[in-house]
Amino acid sequence: MTKADFKSLFHWKTEELVLIGTFAALIKMVTLLVALLGGGMNPLTLLLKNIVATSMLVVLFHKVPRTGVLVLYVLQQAIIMMMLMGSGMIILPGYLIAALIAETIAWIIGGYRNTLVILFTVGFYDLASRSVSMGMSWLFMRENLTLFFAALGIVGFGYIGCLIGLGTGLKFVKEFRHAGFIRR
């Protein structure tokens, strides 16, 4: 890695930072709106909000294909969740660990130049963040494993929405390329 490559790793264009912040806020608003309009957390809204969030994250990675996008996205999400629900600081460590692991794996296999790497990174991040969250839940609910397994079923069902969201995200990317929003 040359000095110029190292320097470009930490210098972001204003457009990229604005897009990351905009997508983080948009994803949170849309998923909150889906949950509210769906009448709370029922299976259909759980699937739909995960489909929407994952699809929009795939679009973000295609629009800003740089190492560090996921970490900045997670930090923005934590700020937004802290303002909305006060829970941003509680879940930040787990999500940040999952984002750092996903970013490292993506960087090792060549970065975000390939659509398959983007899909793998988003899918792995969703799985890792849910695994870390369930690990933290297990620490607090070990005395009553029935509650833990109920939560595990709900989180697992939500992950199915994330897997569907990877496919719909590809369709969104195709349409955004056709519209000129994504140029690569």
mmCIF file of C-alpha atoms in Angstrom:
data_model
loop_
_atom_site.group_PDB
_atom_site.id
_atom_site.type_symbol
_atom_site.label_atom_id
_atom_site.label_comp_id
_atom_site.label_asym_id
_atom_site.label_seq_id
_atom_site.Cartn_x
_atom_site.Cartn_y
_atom_site.Cartn_z
ATOM 1 C CA MET A 1 0.000 0.000 0.000
ATOM 2 C CA THR A 2 1.493 3.289 -1.080
ATOM 3 C CA LYS A 3 1.331 6.504 0.894
ATOM 4 C CA ALA A 4 -1.317 7.886 -1.484
ATOM 5 C CA ASP A 5 -3.468 4.758 -1.033
ATOM 6 C CA PHE A 6 -3.159 5.035 2.748
ATOM 7 C CA LYS A 7 -4.046 8.729 2.669
ATOM 8 C CA SER A 8 -7.090 8.123 0.440
ATOM 9 C CA LEU A 9 -8.323 5.571 2.973
ATOM 10 C CA PHE A 10 -8.996 8.346 5.490
ATOM 11 C CA HIS A 11 -10.032 11.216 3.215
ATOM 12 C CA TRP A 12 -13.682 11.124 2.296
ATOM 13 C CA LYS A 13 -15.495 13.253 -0.222
ATOM 14 C CA THR A 14 -18.300 15.352 1.174
ATOM 15 C CA GLU A 15 -20.746 13.648 -1.187
ATOM 16 C CA GLU A 16 -19.838 10.225 0.222
ATOM 17 C CA LEU A 17 -20.288 11.318 3.826
ATOM 18 C CA VAL A 18 -23.610 12.980 3.040
ATOM 19 C CA LEU A 19 -24.831 9.838 1.253
ATOM 20 C CA ILE A 20 -23.882 7.613 4.179
ATOM 21 C CA GLY A 21 -25.680 9.884 6.643
ATOM 22 C CA THR A 22 -28.689 10.253 4.383
ATOM 23 C CA PHE A 23 -28.995 6.501 3.841
ATOM 24 C CA ALA A 24 -28.589 5.816 7.579
ATOM 25 C CA ALA A 25 -31.399 8.236 8.405
ATOM 26 C CA LEU A 26 -33.557 7.050 5.511
ATOM 27 C CA ILE A 27 -33.175 3.395 6.456
ATOM 28 C CA LYS A 28 -34.120 4.129 10.056
ATOM 29 C CA MET A 29 -37.114 6.267 9.043
ATOM 30 C CA VAL A 30 -38.444 3.782 6.499
ATOM 31 C CA THR A 31 -38.077 0.763 8.797
ATOM 32 C CA LEU A 32 -39.754 2.687 11.620
ATOM 33 C CA LEU A 33 -42.547 3.707 9.263
ATOM 34 C CA VAL A 34 -43.018 0.113 8.073
ATOM 35 C CA ALA A 35 -43.219 -1.090 11.683
ATOM 36 C CA LEU A 36 -45.717 1.627 12.611
ATOM 37 C CA LEU A 37 -47.910 1.182 9.541
ATOM 38 C CA GLY A 38 -47.777 -2.594 9.890
ATOM 39 C CA GLY A 39 -49.306 -2.422 13.337
ATOM 40 C CA GLY A 40 -46.236 -3.289 15.377
ATOM 41 C CA MET A 41 -43.857 -6.189 15.166
ATOM 42 C CA ASN A 42 -45.801 -8.934 13.482
ATOM 43 C CA PRO A 43 -44.118 -11.452 11.130
ATOM 44 C CA LEU A 44 -45.034 -9.549 7.961
ATOM 45 C CA THR A 45 -43.668 -6.200 9.133
ATOM 46 C CA LEU A 46 -40.589 -7.925 10.563
ATOM 47 C CA LEU A 47 -39.831 -9.430 7.153
ATOM 48 C CA LEU A 48 -40.671 -6.236 5.277
ATOM 49 C CA LYS A 49 -38.552 -3.917 7.415
ATOM 50 C CA ASN A 50 -35.547 -6.244 7.113
ATOM 51 C CA ILE A 51 -36.040 -6.518 3.342
ATOM 52 C CA VAL A 52 -36.141 -2.730 3.006
ATOM 53 C CA ALA A 53 -33.148 -2.104 5.291
ATOM 54 C CA THR A 54 -30.940 -4.691 3.595
ATOM 55 C CA SER A 55 -31.956 -3.565 0.105
ATOM 56 C CA MET A 56 -31.084 0.041 0.881
ATOM 57 C CA LEU A 57 -27.764 -1.009 2.415
ATOM 58 C CA VAL A 58 -26.882 -2.875 -0.790
ATOM 59 C CA VAL A 59 -27.691 0.282 -2.780
ATOM 60 C CA LEU A 60 -25.488 2.346 -0.437
ATOM 61 C CA PHE A 61 -22.541 0.003 -0.934
ATOM 62 C CA HIS A 62 -22.921 0.214 -4.698
ATOM 63 C CA LYS A 63 -23.112 3.998 -4.569
ATOM 64 C CA VAL A 64 -20.157 4.410 -2.151
ATOM 65 C CA PRO A 65 -17.909 1.350 -2.630
ATOM 66 C CA ARG A 66 -15.213 2.181 -0.043
ATOM 67 C CA THR A 67 -13.751 0.482 2.960
ATOM 68 C CA GLY A 68 -15.185 2.078 6.071
ATOM 69 C CA VAL A 69 -18.682 2.730 4.736
ATOM 70 C CA LEU A 70 -20.232 0.111 7.007
ATOM 71 C CA VAL A 71 -18.475 1.438 10.110
ATOM 72 C CA LEU A 72 -19.610 4.995 9.375
ATOM 73 C CA TYR A 73 -23.119 3.709 8.671
ATOM 74 C CA VAL A 74 -23.209 1.897 12.034
ATOM 75 C CA LEU A 75 -22.004 5.007 13.868
ATOM 76 C CA GLN A 76 -24.685 7.090 12.149
ATOM 77 C CA GLN A 77 -27.327 4.487 13.019
ATOM 78 C CA ALA A 78 -26.216 4.574 16.661
ATOM 79 C CA ILE A 79 -26.584 8.365 16.773
ATOM 80 C CA ILE A 80 -30.033 8.187 15.187
ATOM 81 C CA MET A 81 -31.159 5.379 17.515
ATOM 82 C CA MET A 82 -29.852 7.302 20.504
ATOM 83 C CA MET A 83 -31.915 10.327 19.492
ATOM 84 C CA LEU A 84 -35.050 8.278 18.752
ATOM 85 C CA MET A 85 -35.031 5.579 21.396
ATOM 86 C CA GLY A 86 -32.040 6.125 23.669
ATOM 87 C CA SER A 87 -30.682 2.669 22.810
ATOM 88 C CA GLY A 88 -27.831 3.648 20.506
ATOM 89 C CA MET A 89 -25.044 3.284 23.045
ATOM 90 C CA ILE A 90 -26.260 -0.087 24.289
ATOM 91 C CA ILE A 91 -26.194 -1.821 20.911
ATOM 92 C CA LEU A 92 -23.282 0.124 19.411
ATOM 93 C CA PRO A 93 -20.497 -2.239 20.588
ATOM 94 C CA GLY A 94 -22.103 -5.326 19.055
ATOM 95 C CA TYR A 95 -22.935 -3.655 15.773
ATOM 96 C CA LEU A 96 -19.511 -2.016 15.590
ATOM 97 C CA ILE A 97 -17.734 -5.338 16.172
ATOM 98 C CA ALA A 98 -19.842 -6.963 13.441
ATOM 99 C CA ALA A 99 -19.155 -4.058 11.064
ATOM 100 C CA LEU A 100 -15.400 -4.161 11.694
ATOM 101 C CA ILE A 101 -15.269 -7.918 11.084
ATOM 102 C CA ALA A 102 -17.352 -7.610 7.881
ATOM 103 C CA GLU A 103 -15.240 -4.685 6.621
ATOM 104 C CA THR A 104 -12.017 -6.582 7.345
ATOM 105 C CA ILE A 105 -13.199 -9.667 5.476
ATOM 106 C CA ALA A 106 -14.311 -7.529 2.526
ATOM 107 C CA TRP A 107 -10.972 -5.706 2.480
ATOM 108 C CA ILE A 108 -9.066 -9.018 2.554
ATOM 109 C CA ILE A 109 -11.002 -10.422 -0.410
ATOM 110 C CA GLY A 110 -10.460 -7.342 -2.554
ATOM 111 C CA GLY A 111 -12.796 -4.552 -1.521
ATOM 112 C CA TYR A 112 -16.156 -3.544 -2.866
ATOM 113 C CA ARG A 113 -15.389 -3.709 -6.591
ATOM 114 C CA ASN A 114 -17.459 -6.850 -7.028
ATOM 115 C CA THR A 115 -21.206 -7.201 -6.418
ATOM 116 C CA LEU A 116 -20.727 -10.606 -4.798
ATOM 117 C CA VAL A 117 -18.372 -9.088 -2.221
ATOM 118 C CA ILE A 118 -20.960 -6.410 -1.446
ATOM 119 C CA LEU A 119 -23.706 -9.012 -1.033
ATOM 120 C CA PHE A 120 -21.463 -11.170 1.148
ATOM 121 C CA THR A 121 -20.472 -8.197 3.314
ATOM 122 C CA VAL A 122 -24.047 -7.028 3.873
ATOM 123 C CA GLY A 123 -25.281 -10.572 4.535
ATOM 124 C CA PHE A 124 -22.388 -11.313 6.872
ATOM 125 C CA TYR A 125 -22.860 -8.024 8.728
ATOM 126 C CA ASP A 126 -26.555 -8.760 9.243
ATOM 127 C CA LEU A 127 -25.765 -12.254 10.509
ATOM 128 C CA ALA A 128 -22.850 -11.151 12.717
ATOM 129 C CA SER A 129 -24.740 -8.238 14.265
ATOM 130 C CA ARG A 130 -27.671 -10.498 15.075
ATOM 131 C CA SER A 131 -25.323 -13.133 16.506
ATOM 132 C CA VAL A 132 -23.609 -10.591 18.756
ATOM 133 C CA SER A 133 -26.997 -9.253 19.872
ATOM 134 C CA MET A 134 -28.221 -12.755 20.651
ATOM 135 C CA GLY A 135 -24.989 -13.464 22.523
ATOM 136 C CA MET A 136 -25.599 -10.413 24.689
ATOM 137 C CA SER A 137 -29.218 -11.516 25.173
ATOM 138 C CA TRP A 138 -28.057 -14.941 26.271
ATOM 139 C CA LEU A 139 -25.927 -13.321 28.974
ATOM 140 C CA PHE A 140 -28.978 -11.589 30.414
ATOM 141 C CA MET A 141 -31.545 -14.366 29.864
ATOM 142 C CA ARG A 142 -29.587 -17.485 30.841
ATOM 143 C CA GLU A 143 -31.864 -18.186 33.776
ATOM 144 C CA ASN A 144 -34.904 -18.413 31.522
ATOM 145 C CA LEU A 145 -33.844 -19.979 28.236
ATOM 146 C CA THR A 146 -37.443 -20.114 27.005
ATOM 147 C CA LEU A 147 -37.372 -16.351 26.497
ATOM 148 C CA PHE A 148 -34.009 -16.622 24.774
ATOM 149 C CA PHE A 149 -35.209 -19.255 22.314
ATOM 150 C CA ALA A 150 -38.334 -17.226 21.565
ATOM 151 C CA ALA A 151 -36.149 -14.208 20.798
ATOM 152 C CA LEU A 152 -33.812 -16.412 18.750
ATOM 153 C CA GLY A 153 -36.752 -17.564 16.614
ATOM 154 C CA ILE A 154 -37.888 -14.000 16.008
ATOM 155 C CA VAL A 155 -34.378 -12.827 15.113
ATOM 156 C CA GLY A 156 -33.883 -15.851 12.836
ATOM 157 C CA PHE A 157 -37.157 -15.143 11.073
ATOM 158 C CA GLY A 158 -36.071 -11.523 10.619
ATOM 159 C CA TYR A 159 -32.820 -12.697 9.029
ATOM 160 C CA ILE A 160 -34.872 -14.400 6.310
ATOM 161 C CA GLY A 161 -36.027 -10.887 5.396
ATOM 162 C CA CYS A 162 -32.390 -9.819 5.164
ATOM 163 C CA LEU A 163 -31.628 -12.662 2.768
ATOM 164 C CA ILE A 164 -34.602 -11.662 0.619
ATOM 165 C CA GLY A 165 -33.379 -8.063 0.839
ATOM 166 C CA LEU A 166 -30.089 -9.028 -0.804
ATOM 167 C CA GLY A 167 -32.009 -10.068 -3.921
ATOM 168 C CA THR A 168 -34.293 -7.058 -3.946
ATOM 169 C CA GLY A 169 -31.271 -4.837 -3.340
ATOM 170 C CA LEU A 170 -29.759 -6.152 -6.569
ATOM 171 C CA LYS A 171 -32.958 -5.254 -8.397
ATOM 172 C CA PHE A 172 -32.860 -1.743 -6.904
ATOM 173 C CA VAL A 173 -29.225 -1.383 -7.967
ATOM 174 C CA LYS A 174 -30.148 -2.392 -11.510
ATOM 175 C CA GLU A 175 -32.906 0.231 -11.606
ATOM 176 C CA PHE A 176 -30.690 2.916 -10.063
ATOM 177 C CA ARG A 177 -28.010 2.165 -12.659
ATOM 178 C CA HIS A 178 -30.625 2.551 -15.366
ATOM 179 C CA ALA A 179 -31.689 5.877 -13.816
ATOM 180 C CA GLY A 180 -28.069 7.083 -13.584
ATOM 181 C CA PHE A 181 -27.877 7.244 -9.770
ATOM 182 C CA ILE A 182 -25.235 4.477 -9.639
ATOM 183 C CA ARG A 183 -22.571 4.839 -12.291
ATOM 184 C CA ARG A 184 -20.412 1.769 -11.830
#
